[in-house]
Amino acid sequence: MPVLWLVLIVFALGALGFVLGRRRALGGAGGDIRLLHSLPSYYGTNVALLTVVPALFLLGIWLLVQPIVVDAKVSALLPDSAISEGTTRDLVMSDVRRIAEGLDKAVAEGAMTHAQARDIRAEFTDVRNRLGAVGVALGSRVGAPELFAAQRYRRIAGEGSLAMTGAVLALALGGFALSLIRTTPSFRARNSVETGIRYVLIFAATIAVLTTIGIVLSLVFNTIDFFRLYPAWDFFFGTTWSPSFGGGSDLGILPLLWGTFYISIIALAVSVPIGLFAAIYLSEYATPHVRAFAKPMIEVLAGIPTIVYGLFALLTVGPLLLKVFGQDGVGLMQAGTAVVTAGLVMGIMLIPFVSSLSDDIINAVPQSMRDGSLGLGATRSETVRQVVLPAALPGIVGAILLAASRAIGETMIVVLGAGAAANLSLNPFEAMTTVTAKIVSQLTGDADFASPEALVAFALGMTLFVITLGLNVFALYIVRKYREQYE
Amino acid sequence: MYDNPDLARTTVTRDIKIAAHGCQVFYGDTHAIKDVDIDIEDKTVTAFIGPSGCGKSTFLRCLNRMNDTIDICRVVGDIRLDGEDIYDKRVDPVQLRAKVGMVFQKPNPFPKSIYDNVAYGPRIHGLARGKADLDEIVESSLRRAAIWEEVKDRLDAPGTGLSGGQQQRLCIARAVATEPEVLLMDEPCSALDPIATAQVEELIDELRSQYSVVIVTHSMQQAARVSQKTAFFHLGSLVEYGETGHIFTNPTDPRTESYITGRIG
């Protein structure tokens, strides 16, 4: 049975449980809701929750675990002789899975019967051709052990799915029946629902945390692979970045890190003053009328996709800067793509981050502070400079750090605005590139996935992740410290 | 009703410090203050009493133009400080507020050190000739606010770390440091315990020797204890204004009598 149907059935059962639970509770109290411990809908919700949640939880776990178990079982069936020179058990297993999928598809499209799929033998049938006919391309001729393993794979997976359907339905029905029996007017349904909701929320939070850990782990393993092939010292302290896909590349991160920081610093130099001043104007000077109009206008900037900013850098800002600083003007700039182009455009992109966050933080400074200062005969700007800003400073620093981690992670503007050359230079009119832009180019190239030239992308990603994580943690720490002051 | 009416208080006439005539305040469409006429004397403590929402705080905030910071607020009428119209276009509200200091209901020390809190006003108005002079201003202000002994060893500590009563006295020191001529106090003791209240009240009595003090209070006992003149506000109007002893023992208006005997409010 397809998983979708299973989920729908469980939900239908849950809906039915809601109706029946509610009715049973009301019936038990003779229709008088004052005799019930909880409101009738709580009894219904209790039945629905006990029906749906454990069943879906089991379904999720089963779907995660089953492929691992089946893989392990089938893998044990493959004789060592089936694993030829130059390949690994993992690669053969992925072939096996493909063959199994192909057989499933052939059966579904009617090219084979169930019995054929179960019984065909590689010795008599050209499985590759038959599966090719239904659109499943296989790399090489299918050998007898692989086909046998694939057929076993199908059988075990089929049995597993059947068992899963049974178990999930049984659990749903069990929860349904048990909770319906327990539904009496004195049953504390409200408390039970409260507990249930808490577990659902905990589950959601756990998934978010586990995903983060999963992302980190996927980076970590590839990074370790990379450092097996390439010395860590040369990676972290090398000053040249020249990957050549034939091997023998120099993969020093320093030029990329320098490009990242240089562009980010220019971006912050643009966005922090403009964003901060805009926030001060909006929160301290603007009339409610102006504020209601201007704040959304600034926040529109945050909604523009970064690729559009990239085009803006490439087509407008670059040529404009070239006209002023290029050969016809000051003579400092060679081409439109340069650190300063990307930095300026990224700065514009960051303005709403800085201004919106700072605006919230400035507004959180109690009005009594301003009154106190104004009441002593200070002007508005004196009040802002000497009372409001110092009080809001930790929060503003937090906002700037969040903007900085955003700048460090930005890719599209750099690809289009700053060029692709990895330079270690102080000249802002030169083309440079950043860590993120190089991650893209290393992974989209033709390099073998197991070569250091491709794996370096993960090491770059990991480095970037650690840097931005550090910035974010620091920013959150500062913001939290600030909150404690007034609450 | 009150513990010390002090009927024998001197009733000599002093100079008029603030004169308000035909004062009206509107918040949007709400008519908050209706045609208030009052003469506030110099070197006197004047108490504004009245039920919540009667406009006494609003009127107080008119006296140093703090209502300017509220967009929808509009003030009509004539308010004169030493004969000069404070709502005249040529008057700088910033200068005015330096002359008419204000202490708020909730203690609101700045998140700075105790020293910097008190030095704030003198610094922005350039009242000190140097560091030594500023030190002296800070010390004398803290002494006048009766808090010097408690904080003299920790002037660098943040003002927000003091207790509520100490914070309020720090705010009074901060207001005194700018050498105002009038001190407006908007329920300065409502967030304080009885001991801190007694300290602040004693302080108000001392401040009377140099300033004209206007205090808004919800406590009639407090008004009776600290003030020489009392004004009773009701529904945005000034109902009765006179010697404190007179208002509390022999009010002319029946509404005043109802309020001080606890029947309205």
PDB file of N, CA and C in Angstrom, chain B residues 22-95:
ATOM      1  N   GLY B  22      -6.202  80.762  30.827  1.00  0.00           N
ATOM      2  CA  GLY B  22      -6.993  80.189  29.728  1.00  0.00           C
ATOM      3  C   GLY B  22      -6.308  79.032  29.057  1.00  0.00           C
ATOM      4  N   CYS B  23      -5.654  78.171  29.864  1.00  0.00           N
ATOM      5  CA  CYS B  23      -4.891  77.080  29.253  1.00  0.00           C
ATOM      6  C   CYS B  23      -5.805  75.914  28.874  1.00  0.00           C
ATOM      7  N   GLN B  24      -5.721  75.479  27.619  1.00  0.00           N
ATOM      8  CA  GLN B  24      -6.507  74.344  27.126  1.00  0.00           C
ATOM      9  C   GLN B  24      -5.545  73.344  26.513  1.00  0.00           C
ATOM     10  N   VAL B  25      -5.803  72.053  26.742  1.00  0.00           N
ATOM     11  CA  VAL B  25      -4.985  71.026  26.084  1.00  0.00           C
ATOM     12  C   VAL B  25      -5.913  70.045  25.394  1.00  0.00           C
ATOM     13  N   PHE B  26      -5.549  69.706  24.155  1.00  0.00           N
ATOM     14  CA  PHE B  26      -6.312  68.710  23.395  1.00  0.00           C
ATOM     15  C   PHE B  26      -5.405  67.560  23.021  1.00  0.00           C
ATOM     16  N   TYR B  27      -5.882  66.328  23.234  1.00  0.00           N
ATOM     17  CA  TYR B  27      -5.206  65.148  22.671  1.00  0.00           C
ATOM     18  C   TYR B  27      -6.066  64.691  21.512  1.00  0.00           C
ATOM     19  N   GLY B  28      -5.670  65.020  20.307  1.00  0.00           N
ATOM     20  CA  GLY B  28      -6.544  64.705  19.179  1.00  0.00           C
ATOM     21  C   GLY B  28      -7.872  65.411  19.379  1.00  0.00           C
ATOM     22  N   ASP B  29      -8.961  64.663  19.529  1.00  0.00           N
ATOM     23  CA  ASP B  29     -10.274  65.283  19.728  1.00  0.00           C
ATOM     24  C   ASP B  29     -10.647  65.397  21.196  1.00  0.00           C
ATOM     25  N   THR B  30      -9.822  64.811  22.079  1.00  0.00           N
ATOM     26  CA  THR B  30     -10.166  64.842  23.500  1.00  0.00           C
ATOM     27  C   THR B  30      -9.731  66.171  24.114  1.00  0.00           C
ATOM     28  N   HIS B  31     -10.642  66.787  24.816  1.00  0.00           N
ATOM     29  CA  HIS B  31     -10.345  68.058  25.483  1.00  0.00           C
ATOM     30  C   HIS B  31      -9.856  67.721  26.885  1.00  0.00           C
ATOM     31  N   ALA B  32      -8.540  67.678  27.085  1.00  0.00           N
ATOM     32  CA  ALA B  32      -7.993  67.137  28.332  1.00  0.00           C
ATOM     33  C   ALA B  32      -7.921  68.176  29.439  1.00  0.00           C
ATOM     34  N   ILE B  33      -7.607  69.400  29.077  1.00  0.00           N
ATOM     35  CA  ILE B  33      -7.517  70.472  30.081  1.00  0.00           C
ATOM     36  C   ILE B  33      -8.426  71.607  29.623  1.00  0.00           C
ATOM     37  N   LYS B  34      -9.316  72.050  30.531  1.00  0.00           N
ATOM     38  CA  LYS B  34     -10.315  73.045  30.139  1.00  0.00           C
ATOM     39  C   LYS B  34     -10.081  74.335  30.906  1.00  0.00           C
ATOM     40  N   ASP B  35      -9.551  75.329  30.197  1.00  0.00           N
ATOM     41  CA  ASP B  35      -9.560  76.694  30.702  1.00  0.00           C
ATOM     42  C   ASP B  35      -8.998  76.824  32.116  1.00  0.00           C
ATOM     43  N   VAL B  36      -7.737  76.437  32.278  1.00  0.00           N
ATOM     44  CA  VAL B  36      -7.134  76.484  33.610  1.00  0.00           C
ATOM     45  C   VAL B  36      -6.408  77.822  33.815  1.00  0.00           C
ATOM     46  N   ASP B  37      -6.713  78.481  34.932  1.00  0.00           N
ATOM     47  CA  ASP B  37      -6.009  79.711  35.322  1.00  0.00           C
ATOM     48  C   ASP B  37      -5.317  79.430  36.646  1.00  0.00           C
ATOM     49  N   ILE B  38      -4.022  79.640  36.702  1.00  0.00           N
ATOM     50  CA  ILE B  38      -3.330  79.382  37.968  1.00  0.00           C
ATOM     51  C   ILE B  38      -2.063  80.229  38.048  1.00  0.00           C
ATOM     52  N   ASP B  39      -1.769  80.724  39.225  1.00  0.00           N
ATOM     53  CA  ASP B  39      -0.523  81.458  39.468  1.00  0.00           C
ATOM     54  C   ASP B  39       0.297  80.641  40.451  1.00  0.00           C
ATOM     55  N   ILE B  40       1.471  80.180  40.001  1.00  0.00           N
ATOM     56  CA  ILE B  40       2.312  79.365  40.877  1.00  0.00           C
ATOM     57  C   ILE B  40       3.413  80.237  41.440  1.00  0.00           C
ATOM     58  N   GLU B  41       3.558  80.198  42.766  1.00  0.00           N
ATOM     59  CA  GLU B  41       4.476  81.129  43.425  1.00  0.00           C
ATOM     60  C   GLU B  41       5.891  80.580  43.492  1.00  0.00           C
ATOM     61  N   ASP B  42       6.825  81.513  43.594  1.00  0.00           N
ATOM     62  CA  ASP B  42       8.234  81.140  43.721  1.00  0.00           C
ATOM     63  C   ASP B  42       8.507  80.642  45.142  1.00  0.00           C
ATOM     64  N   LYS B  43       9.514  79.785  45.284  1.00  0.00           N
ATOM     65  CA  LYS B  43       9.940  79.261  46.594  1.00  0.00           C
ATOM     66  C   LYS B  43       8.763  78.713  47.409  1.00  0.00           C
ATOM     67  N   THR B  44       7.945  77.960  46.704  1.00  0.00           N
ATOM     68  CA  THR B  44       6.756  77.379  47.322  1.00  0.00           C
ATOM     69  C   THR B  44       6.611  75.954  46.780  1.00  0.00           C
ATOM     70  N   VAL B  45       6.053  75.072  47.596  1.00  0.00           N
ATOM     71  CA  VAL B  45       5.678  73.765  47.060  1.00  0.00           C
ATOM     72  C   VAL B  45       4.187  73.812  46.745  1.00  0.00           C
ATOM     73  N   THR B  46       3.861  73.609  45.470  1.00  0.00           N
ATOM     74  CA  THR B  46       2.464  73.597  45.055  1.00  0.00           C
ATOM     75  C   THR B  46       2.081  72.163  44.719  1.00  0.00           C
ATOM     76  N   ALA B  47       0.994  71.679  45.319  1.00  0.00           N
ATOM     77  CA  ALA B  47       0.567  70.309  45.035  1.00  0.00           C
ATOM     78  C   ALA B  47      -0.626  70.320  44.109  1.00  0.00           C
ATOM     79  N   PHE B  48      -0.601  69.426  43.083  1.00  0.00           N
ATOM     80  CA  PHE B  48      -1.776  69.220  42.236  1.00  0.00           C
ATOM     81  C   PHE B  48      -2.406  67.916  42.690  1.00  0.00           C
ATOM     82  N   ILE B  49      -3.643  67.965  43.138  1.00  0.00           N
ATOM     83  CA  ILE B  49      -4.315  66.713  43.502  1.00  0.00           C
ATOM     84  C   ILE B  49      -5.561  66.541  42.644  1.00  0.00           C
ATOM     85  N   GLY B  50      -6.132  65.360  42.685  1.00  0.00           N
ATOM     86  CA  GLY B  50      -7.334  65.096  41.902  1.00  0.00           C
ATOM     87  C   GLY B  50      -7.379  63.637  41.517  1.00  0.00           C
ATOM     88  N   PRO B  51      -8.564  63.165  41.137  1.00  0.00           N
ATOM     89  CA  PRO B  51      -8.685  61.752  40.765  1.00  0.00           C
ATOM     90  C   PRO B  51      -7.892  61.421  39.506  1.00  0.00           C
ATOM     91  N   SER B  52      -7.652  60.138  39.259  1.00  0.00           N
ATOM     92  CA  SER B  52      -6.915  59.709  38.071  1.00  0.00           C
ATOM     93  C   SER B  52      -7.587  60.226  36.812  1.00  0.00           C
ATOM     94  N   GLY B  53      -6.766  60.661  35.869  1.00  0.00           N
ATOM     95  CA  GLY B  53      -7.309  61.085  34.589  1.00  0.00           C
ATOM     96  C   GLY B  53      -7.909  62.483  34.625  1.00  0.00           C
ATOM     97  N   CYS B  54      -7.649  63.247  35.716  1.00  0.00           N
ATOM     98  CA  CYS B  54      -8.267  64.574  35.791  1.00  0.00           C
ATOM     99  C   CYS B  54      -7.430  65.612  35.075  1.00  0.00           C
ATOM    100  N   GLY B  55      -6.230  65.250  34.602  1.00  0.00           N
ATOM    101  CA  GLY B  55      -5.442  66.169  33.807  1.00  0.00           C
ATOM    102  C   GLY B  55      -4.305  66.841  34.557  1.00  0.00           C
ATOM    103  N   LYS B  56      -4.073  66.453  35.804  1.00  0.00           N
ATOM    104  CA  LYS B  56      -3.025  67.158  36.558  1.00  0.00           C
ATOM    105  C   LYS B  56      -1.638  66.901  35.985  1.00  0.00           C
ATOM    106  N   SER B  57      -1.362  65.653  35.565  1.00  0.00           N
ATOM    107  CA  SER B  57      -0.053  65.377  34.956  1.00  0.00           C
ATOM    108  C   SER B  57       0.076  66.070  33.603  1.00  0.00           C
ATOM    109  N   THR B  58      -1.004  66.066  32.841  1.00  0.00           N
ATOM    110  CA  THR B  58      -0.990  66.739  31.541  1.00  0.00           C
ATOM    111  C   THR B  58      -0.666  68.211  31.709  1.00  0.00           C
ATOM    112  N   PHE B  59      -1.312  68.838  32.702  1.00  0.00           N
ATOM    113  CA  PHE B  59      -1.063  70.262  32.913  1.00  0.00           C
ATOM    114  C   PHE B  59       0.384  70.496  33.349  1.00  0.00           C
ATOM    115  N   LEU B  60       0.881  69.580  34.214  1.00  0.00           N
ATOM    116  CA  LEU B  60       2.271  69.700  34.671  1.00  0.00           C
ATOM    117  C   LEU B  60       3.227  69.667  33.475  1.00  0.00           C
ATOM    118  N   ARG B  61       2.945  68.757  32.541  1.00  0.00           N
ATOM    119  CA  ARG B  61       3.830  68.618  31.381  1.00  0.00           C
ATOM    120  C   ARG B  61       3.725  69.813  30.429  1.00  0.00           C
ATOM    121  N   CYS B  62       2.648  70.618  30.576  1.00  0.00           N
ATOM    122  CA  CYS B  62       2.565  71.842  29.764  1.00  0.00           C
ATOM    123  C   CYS B  62       3.590  72.859  30.247  1.00  0.00           C
ATOM    124  N   LEU B  63       3.930  72.787  31.542  1.00  0.00           N
ATOM    125  CA  LEU B  63       4.737  73.852  32.136  1.00  0.00           C
ATOM    126  C   LEU B  63       6.182  73.809  31.648  1.00  0.00           C
ATOM    127  N   ASN B  64       6.666  72.661  31.144  1.00  0.00           N
ATOM    128  CA  ASN B  64       7.994  72.674  30.521  1.00  0.00           C
ATOM    129  C   ASN B  64       7.939  72.165  29.076  1.00  0.00           C
ATOM    130  N   ARG B  65       6.759  72.240  28.518  1.00  0.00           N
ATOM    131  CA  ARG B  65       6.539  71.871  27.107  1.00  0.00           C
ATOM    132  C   ARG B  65       6.940  70.439  26.807  1.00  0.00           C
ATOM    133  N   MET B  66       6.846  69.553  27.794  1.00  0.00           N
ATOM    134  CA  MET B  66       7.113  68.141  27.508  1.00  0.00           C
ATOM    135  C   MET B  66       6.026  67.567  26.599  1.00  0.00           C
ATOM    136  N   ASN B  67       4.868  68.213  26.577  1.00  0.00           N
ATOM    137  CA  ASN B  67       3.811  67.716  25.700  1.00  0.00           C
ATOM    138  C   ASN B  67       4.173  67.890  24.227  1.00  0.00           C
ATOM    139  N   ASP B  68       5.187  68.716  23.942  1.00  0.00           N
ATOM    140  CA  ASP B  68       5.630  68.885  22.548  1.00  0.00           C
ATOM    141  C   ASP B  68       6.064  67.557  21.941  1.00  0.00           C
ATOM    142  N   THR B  69       6.551  66.635  22.804  1.00  0.00           N
ATOM    143  CA  THR B  69       7.061  65.377  22.258  1.00  0.00           C
ATOM    144  C   THR B  69       5.928  64.426  21.879  1.00  0.00           C
ATOM    145  N   ILE B  70       4.692  64.782  22.247  1.00  0.00           N
ATOM    146  CA  ILE B  70       3.549  63.939  21.847  1.00  0.00           C
ATOM    147  C   ILE B  70       2.906  64.578  20.622  1.00  0.00           C
ATOM    148  N   ASP B  71       2.856  63.824  19.535  1.00  0.00           N
ATOM    149  CA  ASP B  71       2.463  64.416  18.248  1.00  0.00           C
ATOM    150  C   ASP B  71       1.042  64.973  18.247  1.00  0.00           C
ATOM    151  N   ILE B  72       0.097  64.238  18.892  1.00  0.00           N
ATOM    152  CA  ILE B  72      -1.301  64.634  18.742  1.00  0.00           C
ATOM    153  C   ILE B  72      -1.724  65.661  19.792  1.00  0.00           C
ATOM    154  N   CYS B  73      -0.769  66.112  20.605  1.00  0.00           N
ATOM    155  CA  CYS B  73      -1.138  67.004  21.693  1.00  0.00           C
ATOM    156  C   CYS B  73      -1.056  68.465  21.241  1.00  0.00           C
ATOM    157  N   ARG B  74      -2.073  69.259  21.614  1.00  0.00           N
ATOM    158  CA  ARG B  74      -2.122  70.664  21.207  1.00  0.00           C
ATOM    159  C   ARG B  74      -2.427  71.502  22.441  1.00  0.00           C
ATOM    160  N   VAL B  75      -1.631  72.534  22.651  1.00  0.00           N
ATOM    161  CA  VAL B  75      -1.820  73.376  23.833  1.00  0.00           C
ATOM    162  C   VAL B  75      -2.246  74.775  23.384  1.00  0.00           C
ATOM    163  N   VAL B  76      -3.320  75.297  23.990  1.00  0.00           N
ATOM    164  CA  VAL B  76      -3.814  76.642  23.679  1.00  0.00           C
ATOM    165  C   VAL B  76      -3.772  77.444  24.974  1.00  0.00           C
ATOM    166  N   GLY B  77      -3.581  78.757  24.850  1.00  0.00           N
ATOM    167  CA  GLY B  77      -3.620  79.586  26.051  1.00  0.00           C
ATOM    168  C   GLY B  77      -2.281  80.220  26.338  1.00  0.00           C
ATOM    169  N   ASP B  78      -2.203  80.802  27.496  1.00  0.00           N
ATOM    170  CA  ASP B  78      -1.072  81.665  27.805  1.00  0.00           C
ATOM    171  C   ASP B  78      -0.408  81.138  29.076  1.00  0.00           C
ATOM    172  N   ILE B  79       0.837  80.644  28.955  1.00  0.00           N
ATOM    173  CA  ILE B  79       1.570  80.226  30.152  1.00  0.00           C
ATOM    174  C   ILE B  79       2.851  81.040  30.200  1.00  0.00           C
ATOM    175  N   ARG B  80       3.042  81.771  31.298  1.00  0.00           N
ATOM    176  CA  ARG B  80       4.204  82.656  31.393  1.00  0.00           C
ATOM    177  C   ARG B  80       5.120  82.231  32.521  1.00  0.00           C
ATOM    178  N   LEU B  81       6.410  82.166  32.201  1.00  0.00           N
ATOM    179  CA  LEU B  81       7.431  81.922  33.224  1.00  0.00           C
ATOM    180  C   LEU B  81       8.164  83.240  33.426  1.00  0.00           C
ATOM    181  N   ASP B  82       8.101  83.816  34.625  1.00  0.00           N
ATOM    182  CA  ASP B  82       8.683  85.133  34.889  1.00  0.00           C
ATOM    183  C   ASP B  82       8.200  86.158  33.872  1.00  0.00           C
ATOM    184  N   GLY B  83       6.900  86.085  33.542  1.00  0.00           N
ATOM    185  CA  GLY B  83       6.327  87.065  32.633  1.00  0.00           C
ATOM    186  C   GLY B  83       6.584  86.816  31.158  1.00  0.00           C
ATOM    187  N   GLU B  84       7.291  85.724  30.840  1.00  0.00           N
ATOM    188  CA  GLU B  84       7.623  85.473  29.441  1.00  0.00           C
ATOM    189  C   GLU B  84       6.796  84.293  28.915  1.00  0.00           C
ATOM    190  N   ASP B  85       6.153  84.468  27.773  1.00  0.00           N
ATOM    191  CA  ASP B  85       5.277  83.410  27.251  1.00  0.00           C
ATOM    192  C   ASP B  85       6.128  82.218  26.796  1.00  0.00           C
ATOM    193  N   ILE B  86       5.935  81.038  27.443  1.00  0.00           N
ATOM    194  CA  ILE B  86       6.795  79.908  27.091  1.00  0.00           C
ATOM    195  C   ILE B  86       6.366  79.239  25.794  1.00  0.00           C
ATOM    196  N   TYR B  87       5.187  79.552  25.303  1.00  0.00           N
ATOM    197  CA  TYR B  87       4.776  78.968  24.018  1.00  0.00           C
ATOM    198  C   TYR B  87       5.017  79.939  22.860  1.00  0.00           C
ATOM    199  N   ASP B  88       5.741  81.014  23.142  1.00  0.00           N
ATOM    200  CA  ASP B  88       6.111  81.955  22.083  1.00  0.00           C
ATOM    201  C   ASP B  88       7.030  81.246  21.090  1.00  0.00           C
ATOM    202  N   LYS B  89       6.925  81.637  19.813  1.00  0.00           N
ATOM    203  CA  LYS B  89       7.732  80.970  18.784  1.00  0.00           C
ATOM    204  C   LYS B  89       9.228  81.148  19.025  1.00  0.00           C
ATOM    205  N   ARG B  90       9.612  82.264  19.672  1.00  0.00           N
ATOM    206  CA  ARG B  90      11.040  82.528  19.847  1.00  0.00           C
ATOM    207  C   ARG B  90      11.642  81.732  21.000  1.00  0.00           C
ATOM    208  N   VAL B  91      10.768  81.129  21.817  1.00  0.00           N
ATOM    209  CA  VAL B  91      11.286  80.375  22.959  1.00  0.00           C
ATOM    210  C   VAL B  91      11.743  78.998  22.504  1.00  0.00           C
ATOM    211  N   ASP B  92      12.961  78.658  22.945  1.00  0.00           N
ATOM    212  CA  ASP B  92      13.502  77.348  22.609  1.00  0.00           C
ATOM    213  C   ASP B  92      13.079  76.368  23.704  1.00  0.00           C
ATOM    214  N   PRO B  93      12.275  75.354  23.368  1.00  0.00           N
ATOM    215  CA  PRO B  93      11.810  74.430  24.418  1.00  0.00           C
ATOM    216  C   PRO B  93      12.969  73.746  25.142  1.00  0.00           C
ATOM    217  N   VAL B  94      14.084  73.568  24.429  1.00  0.00           N
ATOM    218  CA  VAL B  94      15.234  72.932  25.057  1.00  0.00           C
ATOM    219  C   VAL B  94      15.779  73.806  26.183  1.00  0.00           C
ATOM    220  N   GLN B  95      15.883  75.118  25.930  1.00  0.00           N
ATOM    221  CA  GLN B  95      16.340  76.061  26.960  1.00  0.00           C
ATOM    222  C   GLN B  95      15.348  76.099  28.124  1.00  0.00           C
TER     223      GLN B  95
END
